[in-house]
């Protein structure tokens, strides 16, 4: 069919499966195993539905204000989107318009190449080293922009702020996006670098550390000018992106800092304990600072373990992709969930 010549063809991103089985243990999409903050739950139960007649605040002003206060920046430095995927997609559209390829790691969040393809942005990947670390030297070649997660996904490895700064410093003429989806699980944010670098954009999300993946809230913080350009693109696309309930409940989540610190600390504690147990079972992994661990077993192929777990309704993430096809990404769940996982692995690995 001739019309197909003019279709924008893309190979879409594939998210982790979302099965809905009773008693399943879902450790495949890095969701939080704990409920949202009590203030969020209460506000949700008291929501005034009459307001749903009206369009929501297109600037998401109350949430922008709450985030600006929390992170000690100006409201004009904050942009909010429908999940950080929306923020990232908007940032790719707005900032990556050069002729040179944008740069990102070869093993990283697999949405980056999808957006690049969608928007026809040329890109080049830089190989992580044999220990899964980013080599900052790779980011000192001509480029149209840089993006990487810190901690990286799916490796979980955190780069020191000095490495992050080295990359930003070497790329003053393009926008550098640091995707901090997992920064709240023990990492050091690049936020203090904003004072020095007007080309830095930091993206974060409520989906992992704030237990609100279902509400779709993400945001970024950067120089006022970057944020202005993002808003210009957003208001040329769809003004009312974030629904009213998400706006209201997002504010409630930011208010409850004690709960946020409590659940992120709990997940880190579970993570460190699970690391020890997995190591005893013959797994190796980079030293994750995220809410997941990226493991390989010394003798049993990842795909076999993945399938054996799946039969027990324990879901972890496996990619049949070059370089990472002997690895599993296991989300940190509750202590009880991780006990079930470890108990099963102990029995299973004895048999194989
Ligand atoms: C989960 C994730 C996101 C997107 O999360 P949202 O739910 O869209 O906020 C972005 N970047 C990385 C690296 C992620 O793992």
Coordinates of C-alpha atoms and ligand atoms in Angstrom, one line a residue:
X1 CA 0.0 0.0 0.0
X2 CA 1.4 3.3 -1.1
X3 CA 0.3 5.3 1.9
X4 CA 2.6 3.2 4.0
X5 CA 5.6 5.0 2.5
X6 CA 4.6 8.1 4.6
X7 CA 4.0 6.3 7.8
X8 CA 6.3 7.1 10.8
X9 CA 7.4 3.6 11.5
X10 CA 8.8 2.7 14.9
X11 CA 9.7 -0.4 16.8
X12 CA 8.0 0.3 20.2
X13 CA 9.5 -0.1 23.6
X14 CA 8.5 -3.3 25.4
X15 CA 7.8 -2.9 29.1
X16 CA 8.0 -5.8 31.6
X17 CA 4.9 -7.9 31.6
X18 CA 2.1 -7.0 33.9
X19 CA 0.5 -10.3 34.8
X20 CA -2.3 -10.1 37.3
X21 CA -2.3 -13.3 39.2
X22 CA -3.3 -13.9 42.8
X23 CA -0.3 -14.6 45.0
X24 CA 2.2 -13.8 42.3
X25 CA 5.5 -12.2 43.3
X26 CA 6.1 -9.3 40.9
X27 CA 9.8 -8.3 40.8
X28 CA 10.0 -7.4 37.1
X29 CA 9.2 -3.7 36.7
X30 CA 10.9 -2.0 39.7
X31 CA 7.7 -0.9 41.3
X32 CA 7.6 -0.2 45.1
X33 CA 6.3 -3.0 47.2
X34 CA 4.9 -0.6 49.8
X35 CA 1.7 1.5 49.5
X36 CA 1.8 5.2 48.8
X37 CA 2.2 7.6 51.8
X38 CA -0.8 7.7 54.2
X39 CA -1.6 11.3 53.2
X40 CA -1.9 10.2 49.6
X41 CA -4.3 7.4 50.5
X42 CA -6.4 9.7 52.7
X43 CA -6.6 12.5 50.1
X44 CA -7.6 9.9 47.4
X45 CA -10.5 8.7 49.6
X46 CA -11.7 12.2 50.1
X47 CA -11.4 13.5 46.6
X48 CA -14.1 15.9 45.4
X49 CA -15.3 14.4 42.2
X50 CA -17.2 17.5 41.2
X51 CA -13.9 19.1 40.3
X52 CA -13.4 16.5 37.6
X53 CA -15.8 18.5 35.4
X54 CA -13.0 21.0 34.9
X55 CA -9.8 20.9 33.1
X56 CA -6.8 20.5 35.5
X57 CA -4.2 23.2 36.0
X58 CA -2.2 23.1 32.8
X59 CA 1.0 24.3 34.6
X60 CA 0.6 21.8 37.4
X61 CA 1.4 24.8 39.6
X62 CA 0.8 23.3 43.1
X63 CA 3.0 20.3 42.4
X64 CA 5.7 22.4 40.7
X65 CA 5.6 24.6 43.8
X66 CA 5.9 21.6 46.2
X67 CA 8.8 20.1 44.3
X68 CA 10.6 23.5 44.1
X69 CA 10.4 23.9 47.9
X70 CA 11.4 20.3 48.5
X71 CA 14.5 20.5 46.3
X72 CA 15.4 24.2 47.1
X73 CA 15.0 25.5 43.6
X74 CA 12.8 28.1 41.9
X75 CA 9.4 26.9 40.5
X76 CA 10.6 28.1 37.1
X77 CA 13.3 25.4 37.3
X78 CA 10.8 22.6 37.6
X79 CA 8.9 20.8 34.8
X80 CA 6.3 18.1 35.5
X81 CA 5.1 15.3 33.2
X82 CA 3.0 12.2 33.0
X83 CA 5.7 9.9 34.4
X84 CA 9.3 10.6 33.7
X85 CA 8.9 8.8 30.3
X86 CA 6.7 11.8 29.3
X87 CA 9.4 14.2 30.6
X88 CA 12.1 12.4 28.8
X89 CA 10.2 12.1 25.5
X90 CA 9.5 15.9 25.7
X91 CA 13.2 16.5 26.5
X92 CA 14.4 14.4 23.5
X93 CA 12.0 16.3 21.3
X94 CA 13.0 19.7 22.6
X95 CA 16.8 19.4 23.1
X96 CA 18.1 16.8 20.7
X97 CA 17.9 18.5 17.3
X98 CA 21.5 18.6 16.2
X99 CA 23.1 16.8 13.3
X100 CA 25.6 15.0 15.5
X101 CA 24.5 11.8 17.2
X102 CA 23.4 11.9 20.8
X103 CA 25.3 9.6 23.1
X104 CA 24.2 7.1 25.7
X105 CA 25.5 3.8 27.1
X106 CA 25.1 0.5 25.2
X107 CA 23.5 -1.1 28.2
X108 CA 20.9 1.3 29.6
X109 CA 17.2 2.1 29.7
X110 CA 15.9 0.7 26.5
X111 CA 13.5 3.6 25.8
X112 CA 16.3 6.0 24.8
X113 CA 16.9 4.4 21.4
X114 CA 13.1 4.1 20.8
X115 CA 12.6 7.9 21.3
X116 CA 15.6 8.6 19.2
X117 CA 14.2 6.5 16.4
X118 CA 10.7 8.0 16.8
X119 CA 12.0 11.5 16.5
X120 CA 14.7 10.6 13.9
X121 CA 17.5 11.7 16.2
X122 CA 20.9 10.1 15.2
X123 CA 22.5 8.3 18.2
X124 CA 25.6 6.4 19.1
X125 CA 26.0 4.1 22.0
X126 CA 29.1 4.0 24.2
X127 CA 30.1 0.6 25.6
X128 CA 30.1 0.2 29.4
X129 CA 33.4 -1.2 30.6
X130 CA 33.8 -4.9 31.7
X131 CA 32.6 -3.9 35.2
X132 CA 29.5 -2.2 33.8
X133 CA 30.9 1.3 34.5
X134 CA 30.5 4.3 32.3
X135 CA 33.8 5.5 30.9
X136 CA 33.6 9.4 30.8
X137 CA 36.2 9.5 28.0
X138 CA 33.6 8.1 25.6
X139 CA 31.6 11.2 26.1
X140 CA 34.3 13.5 24.9
X141 CA 33.6 13.1 21.2
X142 CA 31.4 15.4 19.0
X143 CA 27.8 14.8 19.8
X144 CA 24.3 16.4 19.8
X145 CA 23.5 15.7 23.4
X146 CA 24.1 13.1 26.2
X147 CA 21.8 11.1 28.3
X148 CA 22.4 8.4 30.9
X149 CA 20.7 7.1 34.1
X150 CA 22.5 7.4 37.4
X151 CA 22.3 4.8 38.9
X152 CA 22.2 3.1 35.5
X153 CA 19.5 0.6 34.6
X154 CA 19.5 -2.3 34.4
X155 CA 22.9 -2.6 36.1
X156 CA 22.1 -0.6 39.2
X157 CA 25.5 0.9 39.3
X158 CA 26.0 4.4 40.6
X159 CA 28.6 6.7 39.1
X160 CA 30.4 9.1 41.4
X161 CA 29.3 12.8 41.1
X162 CA 32.9 13.5 39.9
X163 CA 32.3 11.2 36.9
X164 CA 28.9 12.9 36.2
X165 CA 30.5 16.3 36.4
X166 CA 33.3 15.3 34.1
X167 CA 30.8 14.4 31.4
X168 CA 28.8 17.6 31.9
X169 CA 31.9 19.7 31.9
X170 CA 33.1 18.1 28.6
X171 CA 29.7 18.8 26.9
X172 CA 28.9 22.5 27.7
X173 CA 27.6 23.1 24.2
X174 CA 24.8 20.4 24.3
X175 CA 22.2 19.4 26.8
X176 CA 23.2 16.6 29.2
X177 CA 20.3 14.7 30.8
X178 CA 20.9 12.7 33.9
X179 CA 18.0 10.3 34.5
X180 CA 17.8 9.8 38.3
X181 CA 14.9 7.4 38.4
X182 CA 16.7 5.4 41.1
X183 CA 18.7 8.1 42.9
X184 CA 16.6 7.9 46.1
X185 CA 17.9 4.4 47.0
X186 CA 21.3 5.6 48.2
X187 CA 22.8 7.7 45.4
X188 CA 24.1 11.2 45.4
X189 CA 22.0 13.5 43.1
X190 CA 23.5 15.8 40.6
X191 CA 21.2 18.6 41.8
X192 CA 24.0 20.6 43.4
X193 CA 25.7 20.8 40.0
X194 CA 22.8 22.9 38.7
X195 CA 24.4 26.0 40.0
X196 CA 27.4 25.5 37.9
X197 CA 25.9 24.1 34.7
X198 CA 23.1 25.6 32.6
X199 CA 23.2 22.6 30.2
X200 CA 22.2 20.0 32.9
X201 CA 18.7 18.6 33.1
X202 CA 17.9 16.1 36.0
X203 CA 14.9 13.8 35.6
X204 CA 13.3 12.0 38.5
X205 CA 10.0 10.0 39.0
X206 CA 7.4 9.2 41.6
X207 CA 7.1 5.7 40.1
X208 CA 9.8 3.9 42.1
X209 CA 10.8 5.6 45.3
X210 CA 7.5 7.3 46.0
X211 CA 5.3 4.2 45.3
X212 CA 3.1 5.8 42.7
X213 CA 3.8 4.2 39.4
X214 CA 0.0 4.0 38.7
X215 CA -0.4 7.8 39.0
X216 CA 2.2 8.6 36.3
X217 CA 4.2 11.5 37.8
X218 CA 7.7 12.5 36.7
X219 CA 9.6 15.8 36.8
X220 CA 12.8 17.4 35.8
X221 CA 14.9 20.2 37.3
X222 CA 17.2 22.4 35.4
X223 CA 18.2 25.9 34.4
X224 CA 15.1 28.2 33.9
X225 CA 15.8 28.6 30.2
X226 CA 15.8 24.8 29.7
X227 CA 12.5 24.6 31.5
X228 CA 11.0 27.4 29.5
X229 CA 11.9 25.6 26.3
X230 CA 10.4 22.4 27.6
X231 CA 7.1 24.2 28.5
X232 CA 7.0 25.8 25.0
X233 CA 7.2 22.3 23.4
X234 CA 4.7 20.9 25.9
X235 CA 2.1 23.7 25.3
X236 CA 2.6 23.1 21.5
X237 CA 1.7 19.5 22.0
X238 CA -1.0 18.9 24.7
X239 CA -1.6 21.5 27.5
X240 CA -3.6 19.3 29.9
X241 CA -1.4 16.3 30.2
X242 CA -1.5 15.6 34.0
X243 CA -4.9 14.7 35.3
X244 CA -6.3 16.3 38.4
X245 CA -6.1 13.3 40.8
X246 CA -2.4 12.9 40.0
X247 CA -1.7 16.6 40.6
X248 CA -3.5 16.5 44.0
X249 CA -2.0 13.2 45.2
X250 CA 1.5 14.1 44.0
X251 CA 1.5 17.1 46.3
X252 CA 0.5 14.9 49.2
X253 CA 3.4 12.5 48.5
X254 CA 5.9 15.3 48.5
X255 CA 4.6 16.5 51.9
X256 CA 5.2 13.2 53.7
X257 CA 9.0 13.2 53.7
X258 CA 9.2 10.9 56.8
X259 CA 7.3 8.1 55.0
X260 CA 9.4 8.6 51.8
X261 CA 12.6 8.2 53.8
X262 CA 11.3 5.3 55.7
X263 CA 10.3 3.2 52.6
X264 CA 13.4 4.0 50.7
X265 CA 15.6 3.0 53.7
X266 CA 13.6 -0.2 54.1
X267 CA 14.2 -1.2 50.5
X268 CA 17.9 -0.4 50.8
X269 CA 18.1 -2.6 53.9
X270 CA 16.4 -5.5 52.2
X271 CA 18.6 -5.0 49.1
X272 CA 21.8 -5.3 51.1
X273 CA 20.6 -8.4 52.9
X274 CA 19.5 -10.1 49.6
X275 CA 22.9 -9.3 48.0
X276 CA 24.5 -11.4 50.7
X277 CA 22.1 -14.3 50.2
X278 CA 22.4 -14.2 46.4
X279 CA 26.2 -14.2 46.7
X280 CA 26.0 -17.3 48.9
X281 CA 23.9 -19.0 46.2
X282 CA 26.6 -18.4 43.5
X283 CA 25.2 -15.2 41.9
X284 CA 27.5 -12.3 40.9
X285 CA 26.2 -8.8 40.4
X286 CA 27.4 -5.2 40.2
X287 CA 27.0 -3.4 43.6
X288 CA 23.5 -1.9 43.0
X289 CA 22.4 1.4 44.5
X290 CA 18.9 1.0 43.0
X291 CA 15.8 -0.9 44.0
X292 CA 16.9 -3.9 41.9
X293 CA 19.9 -6.2 41.5
X294 CA 21.3 -7.3 38.1
X295 CA 22.5 -10.9 38.7
X296 CA 24.2 -13.7 36.8
X297 CA 24.7 -17.2 38.1
X298 CA 28.1 -18.8 37.9
X299 CA 26.7 -22.1 36.4
X300 CA 23.0 -21.8 35.5
X301 CA 21.9 -19.8 32.5
X302 CA 19.7 -16.7 33.3
X303 CA 17.0 -17.8 30.9
X304 CA 16.6 -21.1 32.7
X305 CA 16.3 -19.5 36.1
X306 CA 13.9 -16.9 34.7
X307 CA 11.6 -19.7 33.4
X308 CA 11.8 -21.7 36.6
X309 CA 10.8 -18.6 38.6
X310 CA 8.0 -17.8 36.2
X311 CA 6.5 -21.3 36.7
X312 CA 6.4 -20.4 40.4
X313 CA 4.6 -17.1 39.6
X314 CA 7.8 -15.2 40.6
X315 CA 8.4 -12.6 37.9
X316 CA 11.8 -11.1 37.2
X317 CA 13.1 -9.3 34.1
X318 CA 15.1 -11.1 31.4
X319 CA 16.3 -9.7 28.1
X320 CA 17.3 -11.9 25.2
X321 CA 19.8 -9.3 24.1
X322 CA 23.4 -9.3 23.3
X323 CA 25.7 -8.7 26.3
X324 CA 23.0 -9.0 28.9
X325 CA 21.3 -12.4 28.0
X326 CA 22.9 -14.1 31.0
X327 CA 21.6 -11.6 33.4
X328 CA 18.3 -11.1 35.4
X329 CA 17.1 -7.9 36.9
X330 CA 15.4 -8.6 40.2
X331 CA 13.4 -5.8 41.8
X332 CA 13.6 -5.5 45.6
X333 CA 10.3 -6.4 47.1
X334 CA 9.2 -6.8 50.7
X335 CA 11.3 -9.0 53.0
X336 CA 8.6 -11.7 52.8
X337 CA 8.7 -11.7 49.0
X338 CA 12.5 -11.8 48.9
X339 CA 12.4 -14.8 51.3
X340 CA 10.1 -16.7 49.0
X341 CA 12.5 -15.9 46.1
X342 CA 15.6 -17.0 48.0
X343 CA 13.9 -20.2 49.4
X344 CA 12.9 -21.2 45.9
X345 CA 16.4 -20.5 44.4
X346 CA 18.0 -22.5 47.2
X347 CA 15.9 -25.6 46.4
X348 CA 16.1 -25.0 42.6
X349 CA 19.9 -24.6 42.5
X350 CA 20.4 -27.8 44.5
X351 CA 18.5 -29.8 41.9
X352 CA 20.1 -28.4 38.7
Ligands
LIG1 C1 11.3 3.5 35.3 C2 12.2 4.4 34.6 C3 11.8 5.5 34.0 C4 10.4 5.9 33.8 O1 9.5 5.8 34.8 P1 8.1 6.6 34.8 O2 7.2 5.6 35.4 O3 7.7 6.9 33.4 O4 8.3 7.8 35.6 C5 12.7 6.4 33.4 N1 14.0 6.1 33.4 C6 14.5 4.9 33.9 C7 15.9 4.6 33.9 C8 13.6 4.0 34.5 O5 14.0 2.9 35.0

